[in-house]
Amino acid sequence: MGSEYLELLKDQPELWDHFTRKEEYNPEFSDQYDRFPYYLSKTRDIFDPTVSKYLMDSGFRPEYPDGKKFAVCLTHDIDNVYRSIPQRGFHLAKSLYCRDKNGFIRSLKGTFNKRKPLCNFEEIMDLEEQYGAKSSFYFLALQPGDQDYSYDIMDLKDDIRNIRDRGWEVGLHGGHEAYNSYERISSEKKRLENALGSDVIGYRNHYLHFKTPDTWEHLAKAGFLYDTTFGYADCTGFRNGMCHPFQPYNLNSNSMIDIIEIPLVVMEGTLFTNYMRLTGDVALQCVMHLIDRVSECFGVFCLLWHNSMLLDGTLEKEAYEKILEYCYQKNAWITSGEMVLYNLMGRNK
């Protein structure tokens, strides 16, 4: 979205305040994770991308590869990489029942190895490949003693390099305090890049921690090209009325911030477990409704599905496959965050 469209929004005070999230500057209250939640927002039309619709009516028309009408940005936050003992037993029994010799051997080794990785990265990529899709994997790069430290990124060096070499993206999943600290963001970025052996350009913060506009400023200073944290944890939808990637604007400095935001629309935890608590069918209807709204605006539908929610036999994995099928049938460009960014910049990877 170019600066000329920002000028259009400035002429619409209500839309401009919504787009910039003016009400999030110095809020009186926040939730238990120091986030600005949807339930405190004065803007209630969360399921309608009102700002994007206005831009579309004003002539904004993004383009996607192969003439696709809209895009789907698939993302995975990697909070945990080790299977629990019940999960190991399930996969051992399943491979034995299916007479999958190689799978049985892998599961057997993992049963007696406490540090056996969850190792469903390959499975996720294989599934997405069936739909001509790619995705982004955001890894924590924490140190022992950090809150929610659960794995050493160096232990996953081969895994993350394989993800990158297959053409999927590896990005940073910032720790609990990183959203409000340039120093933490920079050190975690460096730690991940050392393990990956290449630069990291994409970011999402753990627990969707975000402070408007400070987090964008910290990320831009640290050298990230895009972020995809900007969505509500307690409700699906369009936090600032946008279903298109955009360059944020800092109301304090009256200037644009040198980073692109790919706004998050849906997180599976919001749908099923932590907040909305929808049943499987209702959750799918909700997601499909939002996909349809994005399609109508030629936008980008950003979806977060944790790797730990993509295990065989789970409701969440079944739902993810149905969402992939729905997007495929709608002829969406299903891709990663970095590819959405490169398309916006008019360049190839």
mmCIF file of C-alpha atoms in Angstrom:
data_model
loop_
_atom_site.group_PDB
_atom_site.id
_atom_site.type_symbol
_atom_site.label_atom_id
_atom_site.label_comp_id
_atom_site.label_asym_id
_atom_site.label_seq_id
_atom_site.Cartn_x
_atom_site.Cartn_y
_atom_site.Cartn_z
ATOM 1 C CA MET A 1 0.000 0.000 0.000
ATOM 2 C CA GLY A 2 1.579 3.257 -1.138
ATOM 3 C CA SER A 3 1.785 6.588 0.656
ATOM 4 C CA GLU A 4 -0.875 8.040 -1.661
ATOM 5 C CA TYR A 5 -3.452 5.825 0.022
ATOM 6 C CA LEU A 6 -2.376 7.079 3.428
ATOM 7 C CA GLU A 7 -3.322 10.547 2.274
ATOM 8 C CA LEU A 8 -6.767 9.256 1.337
ATOM 9 C CA LEU A 9 -7.205 7.823 4.824
ATOM 10 C CA LYS A 10 -6.101 11.051 6.484
ATOM 11 C CA ASP A 11 -9.085 12.721 4.864
ATOM 12 C CA GLN A 12 -11.372 10.251 6.661
ATOM 13 C CA PRO A 13 -10.822 10.910 10.402
ATOM 14 C CA GLU A 14 -12.738 7.885 11.677
ATOM 15 C CA LEU A 15 -10.977 5.483 9.307
ATOM 16 C CA TRP A 16 -7.625 7.147 9.975
ATOM 17 C CA ASP A 17 -7.991 6.705 13.740
ATOM 18 C CA HIS A 18 -8.970 3.074 13.216
ATOM 19 C CA PHE A 19 -6.113 2.388 10.788
ATOM 20 C CA THR A 20 -3.495 3.923 13.093
ATOM 21 C CA ARG A 21 -5.155 2.414 16.202
ATOM 22 C CA LYS A 22 -5.169 5.765 17.932
ATOM 23 C CA GLU A 23 -7.047 4.356 20.919
ATOM 24 C CA GLU A 24 -4.144 1.986 21.640
ATOM 25 C CA TYR A 25 -1.766 4.849 22.396
ATOM 26 C CA ASN A 26 -1.405 5.087 26.200
ATOM 27 C CA PRO A 27 -4.421 2.894 27.021
ATOM 28 C CA GLU A 28 -5.856 3.010 30.537
ATOM 29 C CA PHE A 29 -6.204 -0.768 30.758
ATOM 30 C CA SER A 30 -4.661 -3.920 29.294
ATOM 31 C CA ASP A 31 -5.194 -7.650 29.748
ATOM 32 C CA GLN A 32 -3.174 -10.024 31.957
ATOM 33 C CA TYR A 33 -0.440 -10.215 29.301
ATOM 34 C CA ASP A 34 -0.187 -6.428 28.921
ATOM 35 C CA ARG A 35 -1.998 -6.548 25.572
ATOM 36 C CA PHE A 36 -4.692 -4.286 24.196
ATOM 37 C CA PRO A 37 -7.618 -6.711 23.738
ATOM 38 C CA TYR A 38 -10.584 -6.515 21.429
ATOM 39 C CA TYR A 39 -13.028 -6.314 24.329
ATOM 40 C CA LEU A 40 -11.595 -2.885 25.246
ATOM 41 C CA SER A 41 -11.801 -1.499 21.723
ATOM 42 C CA LYS A 42 -14.467 1.030 20.759
ATOM 43 C CA THR A 43 -14.427 -0.382 17.215
ATOM 44 C CA ARG A 44 -16.840 -3.320 17.112
ATOM 45 C CA ASP A 45 -16.985 -4.256 13.408
ATOM 46 C CA ILE A 46 -14.082 -6.661 13.829
ATOM 47 C CA PHE A 47 -15.236 -9.066 11.087
ATOM 48 C CA ASP A 48 -15.360 -6.409 8.384
ATOM 49 C CA PRO A 49 -12.134 -4.990 6.845
ATOM 50 C CA THR A 50 -13.586 -1.490 6.647
ATOM 51 C CA VAL A 51 -10.339 0.330 5.904
ATOM 52 C CA SER A 52 -9.351 -2.074 3.134
ATOM 53 C CA LYS A 53 -12.832 -1.773 1.637
ATOM 54 C CA TYR A 54 -12.494 2.001 1.512
ATOM 55 C CA LEU A 55 -9.123 1.708 -0.214
ATOM 56 C CA MET A 56 -10.564 -0.740 -2.727
ATOM 57 C CA ASP A 57 -13.395 1.684 -3.494
ATOM 58 C CA SER A 58 -10.713 4.344 -4.022
ATOM 59 C CA GLY A 59 -8.942 2.272 -6.683
ATOM 60 C CA PHE A 60 -6.427 0.202 -4.724
ATOM 61 C CA ARG A 61 -5.867 -3.094 -6.589
ATOM 62 C CA PRO A 62 -2.999 -5.355 -5.485
ATOM 63 C CA GLU A 63 -1.766 -8.079 -7.837
ATOM 64 C CA TYR A 64 -0.641 -11.614 -7.089
ATOM 65 C CA PRO A 65 1.294 -14.263 -9.069
ATOM 66 C CA ASP A 66 -0.485 -16.246 -11.786
ATOM 67 C CA GLY A 67 -3.436 -13.884 -11.717
ATOM 68 C CA LYS A 68 -4.627 -15.067 -8.296
ATOM 69 C CA LYS A 69 -7.366 -12.901 -6.809
ATOM 70 C CA PHE A 70 -6.137 -12.945 -3.218
ATOM 71 C CA ALA A 71 -3.457 -14.472 -1.006
ATOM 72 C CA VAL A 72 -3.338 -16.678 2.071
ATOM 73 C CA CYS A 73 -0.317 -16.317 4.341
ATOM 74 C CA LEU A 74 0.237 -19.530 6.329
ATOM 75 C CA THR A 75 2.246 -19.258 9.553
ATOM 76 C CA HIS A 76 3.285 -21.505 12.433
ATOM 77 C CA ASP A 77 4.572 -20.394 15.839
ATOM 78 C CA ILE A 78 6.944 -23.008 17.260
ATOM 79 C CA ASP A 79 6.437 -22.857 21.017
ATOM 80 C CA ASN A 80 7.243 -26.512 21.718
ATOM 81 C CA VAL A 81 9.243 -29.104 19.820
ATOM 82 C CA TYR A 82 9.135 -32.147 22.118
ATOM 83 C CA ARG A 83 6.337 -34.677 22.178
ATOM 84 C CA SER A 84 4.755 -35.645 25.463
ATOM 85 C CA ILE A 85 4.890 -39.321 26.475
ATOM 86 C CA PRO A 86 1.200 -39.939 25.522
ATOM 87 C CA GLN A 87 1.833 -38.378 22.115
ATOM 88 C CA ARG A 88 4.851 -40.631 21.583
ATOM 89 C CA GLY A 89 2.795 -43.690 22.479
ATOM 90 C CA PHE A 90 0.024 -42.663 20.055
ATOM 91 C CA HIS A 91 2.440 -42.322 17.126
ATOM 92 C CA LEU A 92 4.143 -45.618 17.999
ATOM 93 C CA ALA A 93 0.793 -47.434 18.032
ATOM 94 C CA LYS A 94 -0.389 -45.732 14.843
ATOM 95 C CA SER A 95 2.725 -46.653 12.848
ATOM 96 C CA LEU A 96 2.465 -50.244 14.092
ATOM 97 C CA TYR A 97 -1.227 -50.445 13.137
ATOM 98 C CA CYS A 98 -0.511 -48.962 9.685
ATOM 99 C CA ARG A 99 2.477 -51.261 9.197
ATOM 100 C CA ASP A 100 4.665 -48.208 8.612
ATOM 101 C CA LYS A 101 8.084 -49.743 9.316
ATOM 102 C CA ASN A 102 10.087 -46.523 8.969
ATOM 103 C CA GLY A 103 7.570 -44.578 11.027
ATOM 104 C CA PHE A 104 7.609 -47.291 13.696
ATOM 105 C CA ILE A 105 11.403 -47.150 13.956
ATOM 106 C CA ARG A 106 11.372 -43.342 14.225
ATOM 107 C CA SER A 107 8.634 -43.454 16.868
ATOM 108 C CA LEU A 108 10.401 -46.226 18.803
ATOM 109 C CA LYS A 109 13.622 -44.229 18.951
ATOM 110 C CA GLY A 110 11.699 -41.148 20.022
ATOM 111 C CA THR A 111 9.930 -43.026 22.823
ATOM 112 C CA PHE A 112 13.242 -43.612 24.605
ATOM 113 C CA ASN A 113 14.733 -40.206 23.813
ATOM 114 C CA LYS A 114 13.478 -37.434 26.105
ATOM 115 C CA ARG A 115 14.870 -34.817 23.735
ATOM 116 C CA LYS A 116 13.359 -36.240 20.580
ATOM 117 C CA PRO A 117 11.986 -33.273 18.599
ATOM 118 C CA LEU A 118 8.310 -33.101 17.798
ATOM 119 C CA CYS A 119 9.518 -33.446 14.224
ATOM 120 C CA ASN A 120 6.310 -32.614 12.438
ATOM 121 C CA PHE A 121 7.909 -29.852 10.368
ATOM 122 C CA GLU A 122 8.333 -32.236 7.445
ATOM 123 C CA GLU A 123 4.768 -33.462 7.836
ATOM 124 C CA ILE A 124 3.440 -29.912 7.809
ATOM 125 C CA MET A 125 5.424 -29.022 4.691
ATOM 126 C CA ASP A 126 4.354 -32.238 2.946
ATOM 127 C CA LEU A 127 0.698 -31.463 3.709
ATOM 128 C CA GLU A 128 0.959 -27.887 2.453
ATOM 129 C CA GLU A 129 2.815 -28.984 -0.650
ATOM 130 C CA GLN A 130 -0.235 -31.012 -1.679
ATOM 131 C CA TYR A 131 -2.045 -27.690 -2.126
ATOM 132 C CA GLY A 132 0.831 -25.915 -3.850
ATOM 133 C CA ALA A 133 1.359 -23.959 -0.629
ATOM 134 C CA LYS A 134 4.276 -22.768 1.467
ATOM 135 C CA SER A 135 4.377 -21.248 4.933
ATOM 136 C CA SER A 136 6.441 -19.469 7.574
ATOM 137 C CA PHE A 137 7.793 -21.131 10.724
ATOM 138 C CA TYR A 138 8.582 -18.705 13.561
ATOM 139 C CA PHE A 139 11.038 -20.160 16.098
ATOM 140 C CA LEU A 140 11.818 -19.025 19.623
ATOM 141 C CA ALA A 141 15.501 -18.238 20.219
ATOM 142 C CA LEU A 142 15.442 -18.026 24.004
ATOM 143 C CA GLN A 143 18.115 -18.777 26.575
ATOM 144 C CA PRO A 144 17.841 -20.911 29.737
ATOM 145 C CA GLY A 145 16.083 -18.864 32.396
ATOM 146 C CA ASP A 146 13.921 -16.947 29.919
ATOM 147 C CA GLN A 147 10.166 -17.273 30.410
ATOM 148 C CA ASP A 148 8.753 -20.208 28.393
ATOM 149 C CA TYR A 149 12.219 -21.454 27.419
ATOM 150 C CA SER A 150 11.538 -24.975 26.122
ATOM 151 C CA TYR A 151 14.259 -25.714 23.561
ATOM 152 C CA ASP A 152 17.686 -24.567 22.422
ATOM 153 C CA ILE A 153 17.527 -23.262 18.870
ATOM 154 C CA MET A 154 20.983 -24.703 18.168
ATOM 155 C CA ASP A 155 19.546 -28.189 18.762
ATOM 156 C CA LEU A 156 17.241 -27.553 15.808
ATOM 157 C CA LYS A 157 19.911 -26.221 13.463
ATOM 158 C CA ASP A 158 19.482 -29.041 10.939
ATOM 159 C CA ASP A 159 15.675 -28.830 11.105
ATOM 160 C CA ILE A 160 15.450 -25.093 10.469
ATOM 161 C CA ARG A 161 17.998 -25.219 7.670
ATOM 162 C CA ASN A 162 16.020 -28.004 6.020
ATOM 163 C CA ILE A 163 12.866 -25.859 6.237
ATOM 164 C CA ARG A 164 14.702 -22.985 4.555
ATOM 165 C CA ASP A 165 16.275 -25.225 1.912
ATOM 166 C CA ARG A 166 12.876 -26.641 0.942
ATOM 167 C CA GLY A 167 11.715 -23.108 0.190
ATOM 168 C CA TRP A 168 9.644 -22.447 3.304
ATOM 169 C CA GLU A 169 10.463 -19.533 5.598
ATOM 170 C CA VAL A 170 12.148 -19.462 9.004
ATOM 171 C CA GLY A 171 11.387 -16.355 11.069
ATOM 172 C CA LEU A 172 11.748 -15.253 14.681
ATOM 173 C CA HIS A 173 9.146 -15.850 17.365
ATOM 174 C CA GLY A 174 10.101 -13.175 19.880
ATOM 175 C CA GLY A 175 10.011 -13.991 23.604
ATOM 176 C CA HIS A 176 7.570 -12.587 26.148
ATOM 177 C CA GLU A 177 9.498 -9.358 26.766
ATOM 178 C CA ALA A 178 10.933 -8.828 23.288
ATOM 179 C CA TYR A 179 7.971 -6.804 22.009
ATOM 180 C CA ASN A 180 9.000 -3.912 24.236
ATOM 181 C CA SER A 181 12.793 -4.162 24.008
ATOM 182 C CA TYR A 182 15.023 -3.476 21.020
ATOM 183 C CA GLU A 183 17.915 -5.168 22.813
ATOM 184 C CA ARG A 184 16.006 -8.416 23.361
ATOM 185 C CA ILE A 185 14.683 -8.461 19.813
ATOM 186 C CA SER A 186 18.185 -7.925 18.420
ATOM 187 C CA SER A 187 19.839 -10.593 20.577
ATOM 188 C CA GLU A 188 17.163 -13.190 19.775
ATOM 189 C CA LYS A 189 17.403 -12.352 16.071
ATOM 190 C CA LYS A 190 21.172 -12.837 16.139
ATOM 191 C CA ARG A 191 20.824 -16.155 17.982
ATOM 192 C CA LEU A 192 18.388 -17.503 15.385
ATOM 193 C CA GLU A 193 20.487 -16.256 12.468
ATOM 194 C CA ASN A 194 23.555 -17.992 13.913
ATOM 195 C CA ALA A 195 21.654 -21.276 13.974
ATOM 196 C CA LEU A 196 20.080 -20.771 10.562
ATOM 197 C CA GLY A 197 23.216 -19.517 8.834
ATOM 198 C CA SER A 198 21.314 -16.782 6.998
ATOM 199 C CA ASP A 199 19.353 -13.585 7.600
ATOM 200 C CA VAL A 200 15.902 -13.533 9.186
ATOM 201 C CA ILE A 201 13.387 -10.948 7.940
ATOM 202 C CA GLY A 202 10.026 -12.006 9.451
ATOM 203 C CA TYR A 203 8.723 -11.767 13.010
ATOM 204 C CA ARG A 204 5.860 -12.581 15.341
ATOM 205 C CA ASN A 205 5.913 -12.080 19.095
ATOM 206 C CA HIS A 206 5.061 -14.824 21.591
ATOM 207 C CA TYR A 207 1.512 -14.598 22.994
ATOM 208 C CA LEU A 208 0.869 -11.853 20.443
ATOM 209 C CA HIS A 209 2.498 -9.330 22.782
ATOM 210 C CA PHE A 210 2.421 -5.983 20.976
ATOM 211 C CA LYS A 211 2.624 -2.306 21.864
ATOM 212 C CA THR A 212 1.425 0.254 19.333
ATOM 213 C CA PRO A 213 3.534 1.817 17.820
ATOM 214 C CA ASP A 214 6.656 0.931 19.835
ATOM 215 C CA THR A 215 6.972 -2.708 18.737
ATOM 216 C CA TRP A 216 7.068 -1.689 15.070
ATOM 217 C CA GLU A 217 9.809 0.837 15.804
ATOM 218 C CA HIS A 218 11.926 -1.734 17.668
ATOM 219 C CA LEU A 219 11.518 -4.276 14.857
ATOM 220 C CA ALA A 220 12.412 -1.787 12.138
ATOM 221 C CA LYS A 221 15.519 -0.719 14.059
ATOM 222 C CA ALA A 222 16.536 -4.373 14.473
ATOM 223 C CA GLY A 223 16.408 -4.903 10.707
ATOM 224 C CA PHE A 224 13.200 -6.873 10.271
ATOM 225 C CA LEU A 225 11.372 -6.288 7.008
ATOM 226 C CA TYR A 226 7.945 -7.423 8.174
ATOM 227 C CA ASP A 227 5.911 -8.339 11.242
ATOM 228 C CA THR A 228 2.756 -10.414 11.573
ATOM 229 C CA THR A 229 1.861 -10.050 15.252
ATOM 230 C CA PHE A 230 -0.830 -7.428 14.736
ATOM 231 C CA GLY A 231 -4.072 -9.226 15.511
ATOM 232 C CA TYR A 232 -6.215 -9.741 18.583
ATOM 233 C CA ALA A 233 -5.690 -12.793 20.774
ATOM 234 C CA ASP A 234 -9.250 -12.734 22.118
ATOM 235 C CA CYS A 235 -11.103 -12.485 18.798
ATOM 236 C CA THR A 236 -10.519 -13.237 15.142
ATOM 237 C CA GLY A 237 -10.851 -10.470 12.576
ATOM 238 C CA PHE A 238 -9.276 -7.245 11.393
ATOM 239 C CA ARG A 239 -7.674 -5.270 14.227
ATOM 240 C CA ASN A 240 -7.274 -2.029 12.283
ATOM 241 C CA GLY A 241 -9.727 -2.713 9.478
ATOM 242 C CA MET A 242 -6.971 -3.877 7.133
ATOM 243 C CA CYS A 243 -6.738 -7.145 5.241
ATOM 244 C CA HIS A 244 -3.783 -5.917 3.190
ATOM 245 C CA PRO A 245 -0.128 -5.611 4.172
ATOM 246 C CA PHE A 246 0.584 -2.034 5.140
ATOM 247 C CA GLN A 247 3.317 0.303 6.322
ATOM 248 C CA PRO A 248 2.430 1.501 9.849
ATOM 249 C CA TYR A 249 2.214 5.139 10.816
ATOM 250 C CA ASN A 250 3.519 6.528 14.117
ATOM 251 C CA LEU A 251 1.179 9.204 15.458
ATOM 252 C CA ASN A 252 3.796 10.322 17.993
ATOM 253 C CA SER A 253 6.400 11.195 15.369
ATOM 254 C CA ASN A 254 3.935 11.827 12.523
ATOM 255 C CA SER A 255 5.926 9.566 10.253
ATOM 256 C CA MET A 256 5.754 6.164 8.590
ATOM 257 C CA ILE A 257 7.657 3.279 10.161
ATOM 258 C CA ASP A 258 10.122 1.396 7.985
ATOM 259 C CA ILE A 259 8.497 -2.023 8.234
ATOM 260 C CA ILE A 260 5.568 -3.873 6.645
ATOM 261 C CA GLU A 261 2.784 -5.364 8.734
ATOM 262 C CA ILE A 262 0.969 -8.457 7.461
ATOM 263 C CA PRO A 263 -1.993 -8.301 9.843
ATOM 264 C CA LEU A 264 -2.981 -11.526 11.561
ATOM 265 C CA VAL A 265 -6.624 -12.534 11.008
ATOM 266 C CA VAL A 266 -7.022 -15.941 12.706
ATOM 267 C CA MET A 267 -5.152 -17.918 15.375
ATOM 268 C CA GLU A 268 -6.395 -21.420 16.112
ATOM 269 C CA GLY A 269 -6.106 -20.900 19.875
ATOM 270 C CA THR A 270 -8.511 -17.977 19.626
ATOM 271 C CA LEU A 271 -11.087 -20.145 17.859
ATOM 272 C CA PHE A 272 -11.009 -23.360 19.837
ATOM 273 C CA THR A 273 -9.487 -23.213 23.293
ATOM 274 C CA ASN A 274 -8.570 -19.934 24.923
ATOM 275 C CA TYR A 275 -11.139 -17.305 23.960
ATOM 276 C CA MET A 276 -14.026 -17.827 21.517
ATOM 277 C CA ARG A 277 -14.367 -21.548 22.325
ATOM 278 C CA LEU A 278 -16.187 -22.411 19.122
ATOM 279 C CA THR A 279 -17.146 -25.922 18.082
ATOM 280 C CA GLY A 280 -15.431 -27.407 15.038
ATOM 281 C CA ASP A 281 -18.175 -26.602 12.509
ATOM 282 C CA VAL A 282 -18.806 -23.101 13.825
ATOM 283 C CA ALA A 283 -15.079 -22.351 13.883
ATOM 284 C CA LEU A 284 -14.760 -23.390 10.250
ATOM 285 C CA GLN A 285 -17.749 -21.242 9.291
ATOM 286 C CA CYS A 286 -16.109 -18.290 11.026
ATOM 287 C CA VAL A 287 -12.793 -18.821 9.209
ATOM 288 C CA MET A 288 -14.470 -19.289 5.831
ATOM 289 C CA HIS A 289 -16.504 -16.114 6.357
ATOM 290 C CA LEU A 290 -13.290 -14.163 6.996
ATOM 291 C CA ILE A 291 -11.586 -15.747 3.988
ATOM 292 C CA ASP A 292 -14.510 -14.664 1.832
ATOM 293 C CA ARG A 293 -14.245 -11.075 3.129
ATOM 294 C CA VAL A 294 -10.521 -11.023 2.301
ATOM 295 C CA SER A 295 -11.155 -12.477 -1.144
ATOM 296 C CA GLU A 296 -13.706 -9.756 -1.888
ATOM 297 C CA CYS A 297 -11.043 -7.142 -1.099
ATOM 298 C CA PHE A 298 -8.224 -8.869 -3.032
ATOM 299 C CA GLY A 299 -6.411 -9.009 0.291
ATOM 300 C CA VAL A 300 -4.119 -11.288 2.290
ATOM 301 C CA PHE A 301 -5.612 -13.716 4.803
ATOM 302 C CA CYS A 302 -2.990 -14.417 7.497
ATOM 303 C CA LEU A 303 -3.513 -17.623 9.459
ATOM 304 C CA LEU A 304 -1.615 -18.851 12.556
ATOM 305 C CA TRP A 305 -1.644 -22.579 13.336
ATOM 306 C CA HIS A 306 0.870 -23.840 15.926
ATOM 307 C CA ASN A 307 2.866 -26.954 15.032
ATOM 308 C CA SER A 308 1.695 -28.554 18.287
ATOM 309 C CA MET A 309 -1.886 -28.267 16.984
ATOM 310 C CA LEU A 310 -1.053 -30.166 13.797
ATOM 311 C CA LEU A 311 -0.739 -33.647 15.230
ATOM 312 C CA ASP A 312 -2.572 -36.601 13.686
ATOM 313 C CA GLY A 313 -6.014 -37.274 15.070
ATOM 314 C CA THR A 314 -6.661 -33.788 16.415
ATOM 315 C CA LEU A 315 -9.612 -31.532 15.679
ATOM 316 C CA GLU A 316 -7.199 -28.698 14.917
ATOM 317 C CA LYS A 317 -5.329 -30.619 12.219
ATOM 318 C CA GLU A 318 -8.582 -31.725 10.592
ATOM 319 C CA ALA A 319 -9.739 -28.096 10.561
ATOM 320 C CA TYR A 320 -6.431 -26.918 9.090
ATOM 321 C CA GLU A 321 -6.723 -29.379 6.203
ATOM 322 C CA LYS A 322 -10.288 -28.221 5.493
ATOM 323 C CA ILE A 323 -9.101 -24.598 5.466
ATOM 324 C CA LEU A 324 -6.315 -25.463 3.027
ATOM 325 C CA GLU A 325 -8.824 -27.208 0.782
ATOM 326 C CA TYR A 326 -11.200 -24.238 0.934
ATOM 327 C CA CYS A 327 -8.465 -21.768 0.016
ATOM 328 C CA TYR A 328 -7.235 -24.033 -2.764
ATOM 329 C CA GLN A 329 -10.727 -24.299 -4.226
ATOM 330 C CA LYS A 330 -11.038 -20.503 -4.144
ATOM 331 C CA ASN A 331 -7.840 -20.312 -6.228
ATOM 332 C CA ALA A 332 -5.879 -18.402 -3.584
ATOM 333 C CA TRP A 333 -2.133 -17.858 -3.680
ATOM 334 C CA ILE A 334 -1.167 -19.804 -0.549
ATOM 335 C CA THR A 335 2.271 -18.799 0.585
ATOM 336 C CA SER A 336 4.657 -17.589 3.296
ATOM 337 C CA GLY A 337 5.127 -14.183 4.860
ATOM 338 C CA GLU A 338 8.363 -13.504 3.040
ATOM 339 C CA MET A 339 6.757 -14.259 -0.338
ATOM 340 C CA VAL A 340 3.877 -11.894 0.447
ATOM 341 C CA LEU A 341 6.475 -9.247 1.248
ATOM 342 C CA TYR A 342 8.519 -9.851 -1.906
ATOM 343 C CA ASN A 343 5.393 -9.690 -4.042
ATOM 344 C CA LEU A 344 4.512 -6.370 -2.423
ATOM 345 C CA MET A 345 8.009 -5.102 -3.157
ATOM 346 C CA GLY A 346 7.791 -6.296 -6.760
ATOM 347 C CA ARG A 347 10.714 -8.685 -6.520
ATOM 348 C CA ASN A 348 11.408 -12.401 -6.504
ATOM 349 C CA LYS A 349 13.031 -14.314 -3.691
#
